[in-house]
XYZ file of C-alpha atoms in Angstrom:
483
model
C 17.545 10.823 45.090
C 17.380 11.933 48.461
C 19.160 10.297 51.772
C 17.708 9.380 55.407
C 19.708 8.101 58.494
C 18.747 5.798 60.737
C 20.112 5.258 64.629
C 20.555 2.371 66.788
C 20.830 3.432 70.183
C 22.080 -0.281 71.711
C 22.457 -0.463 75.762
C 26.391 -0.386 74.941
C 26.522 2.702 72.097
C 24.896 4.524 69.460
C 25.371 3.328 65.515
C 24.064 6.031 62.279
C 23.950 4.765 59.150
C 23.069 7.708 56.026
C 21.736 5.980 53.478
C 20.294 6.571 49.527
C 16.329 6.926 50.196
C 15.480 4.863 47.070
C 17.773 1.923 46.868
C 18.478 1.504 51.079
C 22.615 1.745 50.079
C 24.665 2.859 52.847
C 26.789 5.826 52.278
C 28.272 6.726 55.747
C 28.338 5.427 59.042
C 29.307 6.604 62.910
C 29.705 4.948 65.918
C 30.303 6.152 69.431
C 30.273 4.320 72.951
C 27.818 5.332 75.830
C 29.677 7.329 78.074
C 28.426 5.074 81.043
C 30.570 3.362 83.567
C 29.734 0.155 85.149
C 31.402 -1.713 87.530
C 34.041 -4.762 86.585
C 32.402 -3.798 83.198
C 28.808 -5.246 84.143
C 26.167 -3.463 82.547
C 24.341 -1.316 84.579
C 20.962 -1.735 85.570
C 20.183 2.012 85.660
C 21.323 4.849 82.934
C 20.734 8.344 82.731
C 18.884 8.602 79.179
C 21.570 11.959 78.965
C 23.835 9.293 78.138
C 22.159 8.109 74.895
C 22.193 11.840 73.885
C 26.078 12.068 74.090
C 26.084 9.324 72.460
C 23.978 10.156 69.857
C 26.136 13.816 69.495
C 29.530 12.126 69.129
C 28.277 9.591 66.242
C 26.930 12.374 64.316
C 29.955 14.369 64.545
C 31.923 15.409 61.561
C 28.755 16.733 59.688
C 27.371 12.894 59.185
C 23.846 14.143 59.086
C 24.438 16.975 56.253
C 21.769 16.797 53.745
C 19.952 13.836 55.221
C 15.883 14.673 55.138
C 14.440 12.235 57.814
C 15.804 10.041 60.496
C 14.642 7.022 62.347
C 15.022 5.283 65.611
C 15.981 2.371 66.637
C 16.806 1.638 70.304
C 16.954 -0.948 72.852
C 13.544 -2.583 73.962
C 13.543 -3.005 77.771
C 14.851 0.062 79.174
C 11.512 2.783 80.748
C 12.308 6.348 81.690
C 9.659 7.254 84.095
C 8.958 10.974 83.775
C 7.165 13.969 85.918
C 4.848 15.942 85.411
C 7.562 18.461 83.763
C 8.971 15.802 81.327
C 12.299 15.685 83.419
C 13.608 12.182 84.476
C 12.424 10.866 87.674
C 15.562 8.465 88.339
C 17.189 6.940 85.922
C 16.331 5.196 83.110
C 16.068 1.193 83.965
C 17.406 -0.872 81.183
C 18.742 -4.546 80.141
C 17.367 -8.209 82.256
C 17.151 -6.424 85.630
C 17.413 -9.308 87.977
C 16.422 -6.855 90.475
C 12.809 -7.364 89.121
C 12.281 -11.221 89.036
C 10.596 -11.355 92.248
C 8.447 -8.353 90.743
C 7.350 -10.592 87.641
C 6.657 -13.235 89.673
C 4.676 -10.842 91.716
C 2.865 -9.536 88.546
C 2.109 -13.100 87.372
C 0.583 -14.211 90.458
C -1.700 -10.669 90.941
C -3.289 -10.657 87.560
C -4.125 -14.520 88.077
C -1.292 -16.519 86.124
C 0.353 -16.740 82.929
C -2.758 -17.384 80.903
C -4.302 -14.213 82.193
C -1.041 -12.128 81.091
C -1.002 -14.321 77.805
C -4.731 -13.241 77.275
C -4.330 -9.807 78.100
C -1.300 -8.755 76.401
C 0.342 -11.732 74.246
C 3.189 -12.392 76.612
C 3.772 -13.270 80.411
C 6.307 -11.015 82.377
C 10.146 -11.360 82.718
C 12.320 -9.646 84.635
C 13.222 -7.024 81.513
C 9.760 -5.938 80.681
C 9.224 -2.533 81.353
C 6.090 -3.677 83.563
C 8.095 -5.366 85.411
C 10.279 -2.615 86.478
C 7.510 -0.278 87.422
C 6.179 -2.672 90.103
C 10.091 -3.281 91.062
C 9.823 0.425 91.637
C 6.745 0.718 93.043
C 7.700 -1.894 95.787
C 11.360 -0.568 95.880
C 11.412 3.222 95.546
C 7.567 4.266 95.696
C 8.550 7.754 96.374
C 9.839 8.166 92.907
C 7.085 5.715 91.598
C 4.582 8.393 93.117
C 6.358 11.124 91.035
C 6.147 9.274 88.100
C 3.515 10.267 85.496
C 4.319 9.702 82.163
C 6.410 6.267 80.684
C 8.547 6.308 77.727
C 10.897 3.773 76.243
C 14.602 4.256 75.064
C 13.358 4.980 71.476
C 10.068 7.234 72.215
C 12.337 9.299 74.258
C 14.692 9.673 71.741
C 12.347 10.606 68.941
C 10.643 13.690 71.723
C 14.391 15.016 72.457
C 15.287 14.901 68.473
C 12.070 16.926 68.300
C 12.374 19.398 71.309
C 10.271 18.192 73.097
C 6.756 18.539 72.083
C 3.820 18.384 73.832
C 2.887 15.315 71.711
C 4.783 12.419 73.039
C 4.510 9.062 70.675
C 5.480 5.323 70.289
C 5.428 2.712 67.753
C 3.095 -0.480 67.739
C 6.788 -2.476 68.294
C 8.234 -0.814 71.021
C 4.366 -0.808 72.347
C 3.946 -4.369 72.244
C 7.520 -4.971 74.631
C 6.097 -3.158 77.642
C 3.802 -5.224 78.862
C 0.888 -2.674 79.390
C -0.203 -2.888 75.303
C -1.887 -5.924 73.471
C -0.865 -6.423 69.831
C -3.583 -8.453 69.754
C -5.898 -5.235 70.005
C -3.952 -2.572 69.351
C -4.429 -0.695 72.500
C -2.596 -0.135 75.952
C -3.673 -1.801 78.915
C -3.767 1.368 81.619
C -5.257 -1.315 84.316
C -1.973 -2.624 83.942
C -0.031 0.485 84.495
C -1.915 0.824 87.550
C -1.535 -2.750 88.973
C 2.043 -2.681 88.365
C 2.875 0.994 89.381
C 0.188 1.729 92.104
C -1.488 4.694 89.762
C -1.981 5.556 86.108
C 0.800 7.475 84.193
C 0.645 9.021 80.673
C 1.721 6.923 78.116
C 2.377 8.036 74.332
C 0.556 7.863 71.609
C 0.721 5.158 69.020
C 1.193 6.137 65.729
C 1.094 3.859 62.402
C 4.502 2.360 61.041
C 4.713 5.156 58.259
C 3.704 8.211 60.252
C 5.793 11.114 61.172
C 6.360 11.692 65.082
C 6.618 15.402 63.992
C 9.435 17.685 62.232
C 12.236 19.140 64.008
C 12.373 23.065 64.052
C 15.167 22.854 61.188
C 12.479 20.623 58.835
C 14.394 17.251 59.311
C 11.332 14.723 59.755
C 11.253 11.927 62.830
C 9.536 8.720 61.989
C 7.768 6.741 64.474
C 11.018 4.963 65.400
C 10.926 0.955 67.030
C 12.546 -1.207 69.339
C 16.128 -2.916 68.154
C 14.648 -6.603 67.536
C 11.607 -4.558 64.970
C 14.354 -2.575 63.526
C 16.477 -5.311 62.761
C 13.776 -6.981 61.123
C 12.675 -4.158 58.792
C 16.367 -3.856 57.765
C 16.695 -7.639 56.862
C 13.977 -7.135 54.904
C 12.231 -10.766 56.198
C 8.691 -11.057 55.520
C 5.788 -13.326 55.412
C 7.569 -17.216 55.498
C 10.763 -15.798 56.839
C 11.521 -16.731 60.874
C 15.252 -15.364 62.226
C 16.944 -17.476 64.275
C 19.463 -15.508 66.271
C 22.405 -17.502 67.857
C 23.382 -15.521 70.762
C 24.225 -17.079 74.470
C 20.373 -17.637 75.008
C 18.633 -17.620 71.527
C 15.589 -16.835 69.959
C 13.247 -17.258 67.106
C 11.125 -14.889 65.629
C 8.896 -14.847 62.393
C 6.402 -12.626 60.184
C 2.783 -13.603 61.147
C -0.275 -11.592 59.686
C -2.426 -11.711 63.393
C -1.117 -12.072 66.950
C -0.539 -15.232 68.745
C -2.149 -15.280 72.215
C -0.275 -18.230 74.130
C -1.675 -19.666 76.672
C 2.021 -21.692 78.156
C 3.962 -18.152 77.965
C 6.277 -20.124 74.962
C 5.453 -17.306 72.497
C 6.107 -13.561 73.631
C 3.754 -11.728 70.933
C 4.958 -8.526 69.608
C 4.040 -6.409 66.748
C 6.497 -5.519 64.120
C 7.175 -2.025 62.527
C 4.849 -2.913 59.458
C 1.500 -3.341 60.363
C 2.347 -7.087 60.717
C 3.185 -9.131 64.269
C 6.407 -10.553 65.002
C 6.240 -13.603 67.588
C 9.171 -14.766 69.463
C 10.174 -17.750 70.880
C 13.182 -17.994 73.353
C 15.710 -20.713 74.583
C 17.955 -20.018 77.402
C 20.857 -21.941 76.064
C 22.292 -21.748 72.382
C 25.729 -20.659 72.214
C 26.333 -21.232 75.981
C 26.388 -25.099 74.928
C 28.663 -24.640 73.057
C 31.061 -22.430 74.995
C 30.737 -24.823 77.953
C 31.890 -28.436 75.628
C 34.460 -26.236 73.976
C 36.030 -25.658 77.909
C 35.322 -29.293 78.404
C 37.090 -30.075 75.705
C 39.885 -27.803 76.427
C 39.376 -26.124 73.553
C 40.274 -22.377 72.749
C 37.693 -20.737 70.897
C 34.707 -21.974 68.734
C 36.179 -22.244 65.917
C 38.424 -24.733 67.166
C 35.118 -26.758 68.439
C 33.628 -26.410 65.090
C 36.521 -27.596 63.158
C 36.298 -30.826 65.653
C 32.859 -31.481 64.989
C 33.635 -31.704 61.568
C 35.553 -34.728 61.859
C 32.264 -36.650 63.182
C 29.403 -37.651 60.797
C 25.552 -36.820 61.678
C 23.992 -38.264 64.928
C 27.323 -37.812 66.464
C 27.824 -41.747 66.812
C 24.262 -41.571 68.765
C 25.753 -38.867 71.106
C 22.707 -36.390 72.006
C 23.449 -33.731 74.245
C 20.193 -31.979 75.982
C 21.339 -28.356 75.819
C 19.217 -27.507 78.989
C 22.550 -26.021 80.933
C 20.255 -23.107 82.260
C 17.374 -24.391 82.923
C 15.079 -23.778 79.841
C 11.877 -21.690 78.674
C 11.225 -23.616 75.934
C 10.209 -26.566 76.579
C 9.399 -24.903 80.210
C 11.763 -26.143 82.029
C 13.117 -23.785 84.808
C 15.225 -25.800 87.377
C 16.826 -28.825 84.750
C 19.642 -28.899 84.056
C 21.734 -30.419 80.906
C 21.742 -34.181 79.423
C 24.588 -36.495 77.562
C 22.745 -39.457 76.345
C 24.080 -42.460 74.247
C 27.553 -43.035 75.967
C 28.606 -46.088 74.276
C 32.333 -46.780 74.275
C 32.693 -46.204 70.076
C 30.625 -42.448 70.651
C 33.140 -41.319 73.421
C 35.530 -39.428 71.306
C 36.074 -35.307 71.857
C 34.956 -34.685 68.293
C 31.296 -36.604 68.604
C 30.869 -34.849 71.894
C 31.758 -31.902 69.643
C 28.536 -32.674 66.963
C 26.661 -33.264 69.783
C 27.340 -30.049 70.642
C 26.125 -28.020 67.610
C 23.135 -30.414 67.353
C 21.704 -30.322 70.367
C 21.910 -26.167 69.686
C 20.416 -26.293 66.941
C 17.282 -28.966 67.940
C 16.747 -27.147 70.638
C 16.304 -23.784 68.474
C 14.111 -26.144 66.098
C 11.804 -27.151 68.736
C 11.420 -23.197 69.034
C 10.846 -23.127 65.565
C 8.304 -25.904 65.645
C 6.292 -24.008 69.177
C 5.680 -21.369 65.978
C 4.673 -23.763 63.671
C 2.108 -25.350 65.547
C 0.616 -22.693 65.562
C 0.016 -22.344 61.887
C 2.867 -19.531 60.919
C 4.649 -20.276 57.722
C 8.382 -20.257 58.105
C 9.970 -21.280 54.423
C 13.423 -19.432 54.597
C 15.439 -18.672 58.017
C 17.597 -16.147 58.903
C 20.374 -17.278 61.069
C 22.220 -14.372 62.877
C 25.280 -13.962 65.383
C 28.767 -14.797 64.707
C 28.225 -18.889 65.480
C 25.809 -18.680 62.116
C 29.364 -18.597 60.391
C 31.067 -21.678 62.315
C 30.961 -24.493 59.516
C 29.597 -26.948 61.866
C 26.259 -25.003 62.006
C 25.705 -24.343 58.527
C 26.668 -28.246 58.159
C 23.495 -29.181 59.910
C 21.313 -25.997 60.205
C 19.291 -26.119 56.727
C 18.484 -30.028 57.364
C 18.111 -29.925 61.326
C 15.530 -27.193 60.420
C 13.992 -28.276 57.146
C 14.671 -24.874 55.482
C 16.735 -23.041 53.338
C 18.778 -21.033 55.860
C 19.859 -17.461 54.853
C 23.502 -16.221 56.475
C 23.407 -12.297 55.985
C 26.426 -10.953 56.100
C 27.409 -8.397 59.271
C 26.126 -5.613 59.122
C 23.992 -2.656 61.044
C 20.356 -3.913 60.356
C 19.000 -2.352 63.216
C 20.238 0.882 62.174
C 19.414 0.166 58.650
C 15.646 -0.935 59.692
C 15.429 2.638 61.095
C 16.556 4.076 58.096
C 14.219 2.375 55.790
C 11.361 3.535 58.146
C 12.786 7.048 57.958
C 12.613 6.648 54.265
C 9.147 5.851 54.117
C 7.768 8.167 56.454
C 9.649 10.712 53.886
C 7.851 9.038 51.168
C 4.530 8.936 52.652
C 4.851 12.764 53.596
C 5.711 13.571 50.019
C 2.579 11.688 48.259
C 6.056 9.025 46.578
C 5.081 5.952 48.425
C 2.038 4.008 49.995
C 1.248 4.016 53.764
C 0.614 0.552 53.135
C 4.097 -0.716 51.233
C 7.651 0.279 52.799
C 10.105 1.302 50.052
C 11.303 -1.841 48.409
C 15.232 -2.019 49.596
C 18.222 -4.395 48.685
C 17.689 -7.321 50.690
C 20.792 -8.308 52.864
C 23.992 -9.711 51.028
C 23.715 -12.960 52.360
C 24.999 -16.750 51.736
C 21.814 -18.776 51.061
C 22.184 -23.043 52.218
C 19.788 -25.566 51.654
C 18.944 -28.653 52.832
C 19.118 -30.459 49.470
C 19.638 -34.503 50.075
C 20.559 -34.098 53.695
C 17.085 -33.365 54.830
C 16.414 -37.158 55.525
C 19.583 -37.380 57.704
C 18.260 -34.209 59.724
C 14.810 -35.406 59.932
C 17.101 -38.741 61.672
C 19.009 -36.524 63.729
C 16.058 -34.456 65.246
C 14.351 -37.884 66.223
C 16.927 -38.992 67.941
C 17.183 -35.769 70.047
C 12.835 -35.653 70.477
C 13.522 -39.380 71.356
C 15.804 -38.349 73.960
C 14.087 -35.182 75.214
C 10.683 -37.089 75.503
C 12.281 -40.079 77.826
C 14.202 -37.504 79.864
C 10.981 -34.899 80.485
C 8.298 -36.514 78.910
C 5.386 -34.481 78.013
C 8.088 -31.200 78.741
C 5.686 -29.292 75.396
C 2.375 -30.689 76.337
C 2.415 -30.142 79.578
């Protein structure tokens, strides 16, 4: 029996699990905060990587790390440290949805000839986070420092060359890869032409190195796997694989499945990115999940969630023909960018607070179907779901989740699967370097502790429910996912 850790490296602070190489158990944990101060507690748009170090230090303090063999990274996706020619940090790093940079992706958009041509090239269309996005924000806004810049890492590759000393050898994963926007996991291969359109030159950018490879060793013999971005990491350490989507319920949401090839998409739904197994991971994204629900709960003049859920109990499926259009942010899928929300089928027995309530939850959770859908149209398999984020345990969503989305629908419980994805990579680089385990097969872990619901005889009233909402959605923006 041997032991690996694995570290999450989140834009807010730095998680380590240690766990038992063979069975993925967790046997100690640390946590630490970034040292970083934003103002009114925003988060900021630029961090000195240093910070991550500290970080990193503090949660390993108390000898946390004694006896582990190999450790993996896991870190978030977005942020780019743009290096010199010396390997020391040109700026800071610049991390999280930089609204700075949306004039920049619409920039990018327009120069490589619209979203179809981005689609083509590297399976997604920019945003304002995507690392090649913020290169031709810096270009355009500091192109002294975008001059100095010669070599790109992300949050994790950086990582995995301090843990190592810095070698020579700089590397990346085919995950993190596929979130910058200059590499196509379509083809396996970086895109410099891309670099240079967004940047103004070429840079060096690291090598990318299979899921069960090695970065290197440190000098003390503790082996660094390839490491991955968060949303890979997470996936790994849920163990989801081919049929498995996750739907995660945050204040935008997003769904993401297990797909043997990449998904080139031609209307920018999917974003196509490459998970840490070999496999590809595409995501679809709405602007507005638990945002709907925050915003009828203040309607409502209700405290919390909880308090919204336990109201939307009291209603019955349909909400008394109550269908709320979720769209309070514009939306990105269906495409959608200057909407704005709809309440349809006001009659005077549906207007009670807890119908509005249903409404609520089901228009959430149709709209995160229709995401689902956008991936099965395309021919991905999705038998079992994942549903993550704290609203997955609000009784009103696992009420209608397994029938609104035809699935059995998997709660796990909370836990660090980002940090535990990194682990299990950790562990099978180990493996891999010690002739135990197949470059081909990660090590077989415990799957998540988890509450599993099905649809069972409610599937008919969900199939209702969902036409009721397409009904609505198609007379309000008709043709809004064919256009």
């Amino acid at each position: 029996m041997g032991i690996v850790a694995g570290l999450d490296s989140s834009p807010d602070f730095t998680r380590i699990v240690v766990c038992d190489t063979d069975t993925g158990a967790v046997l100690r944990q640390g946590y630490a905060p970034h040292p970083v101060e934003a103002p009114d507690g925003a988060r900021p748009s630029d961090v000195d990587p240093q910070a991550w170090l500290l970080s990193l230090g503090e949660a390993a303090g108390g000898g946390l790390l004694e006896g582990v063999q190999a450790i993996g990274v896991s870190a978030q996706q977005n942020a780019v440290v743009p290096l010199d020619a010396q390997g020391n940090t040109v700026r800071p790093a610049l991390v999280g949805g930089d609204k700075r940079a949306q004039v920049a992706a619409a920039d990018l958009v327009d120069a490589l000839g619209g979203r179809e041509a981005w689609a083509q090239a590297v399976g997604s269309v920019p945003q304002a986070a995507r690392p090649v996005t913020k290169l031709r924000w810096l270009a355009k806004s500091e192109p002294e420092n975008a001059l100095r810049t010669a070599m790109l890492l992300q949050a994790h590759d950086w990582l995995v060359w301090q843990l190592l000393g810095r070698p020579v050898r700089r590397t990346t994963d085919r995950g993190g890869a596929s979130g910058t926007g200059y590499w196509s996991a379509a083809t396996g291969a970086y895109r410099p032409d891309l670099v240079e359109l967004a940047l103004g030159h070429q840079a060096m950018l690291p090598e990318v190195i299979g899921p069960a490879d090695a970065a290197g060793t440190t000098p003390e013999g503790l082996l660094i796997s390839a490491g991955t971005g968060e949303t890979m990491a997470a996936a790994f350490g849920l163990g989801i694989g081919l049929g498995d989507a996750v739907v995660s319920l945050g204040a935008s949401g997003s769904v993401m499945a297990v797909h043997p090839e990449a998904l080139a998409d031609q209307s920018g739904m999917i974003t196509s990115l490459a998970d840490a197994t070999g496999m590809h991971l595409p995501v679809v994204t709405t602007l507005n999940a638990v945002r709907a629900l925050r915003g009828t709960a203040e309607l409502l003049g209700l405290p919390d969630l909880e308090s919204l859920s336990d109201l939307a109990m009291k209603s019955t499926p349909g909400a008394h023909g109550l269908v709320l259009l979720p769209y309070l942010e514009g939306e990105r899928t269906p495409n959608l960018p200057h909407t704005a929300g709809t309440l349809a089928g006001l009659r005077r027995e549906s207007m009670k607070p807890e119908h509005l309530a249903r409404a609520a939850f089901e228009g959430m959770l149709c709209g995160l179907a229709d995401a689902l859908d956008v991936l099965r149209g395309r021919g991905v398999d999705v038998r079992r779901i994942f549903l993550l984020g704290p609203a997955a345990e609000l009784p009103a969503v696992q009420a209608s989740a397994p029938s609104l989305f035809g699935a059995q629908v998997v709660v796990p419980q909370p836990a660090d699967y980002a940090a535990i994805g990194a682990a299990r990579q950790a562990a099978w680089a180990l493996g891999v370097s010690q002739g135990t385990l197949d470059p081909r097969t990660p090590p077989a872990w415990q799957g998540a502790a988890a509450q599993v619901l099905e649809p069972g005889d409610e599937l008919a009233v969900g199939q209702a429910v969902r036409q009721q909402f397409t009904a609505v959605r198609e007379q309000t923006h008709p043709g809004a996912f064919h256009a």
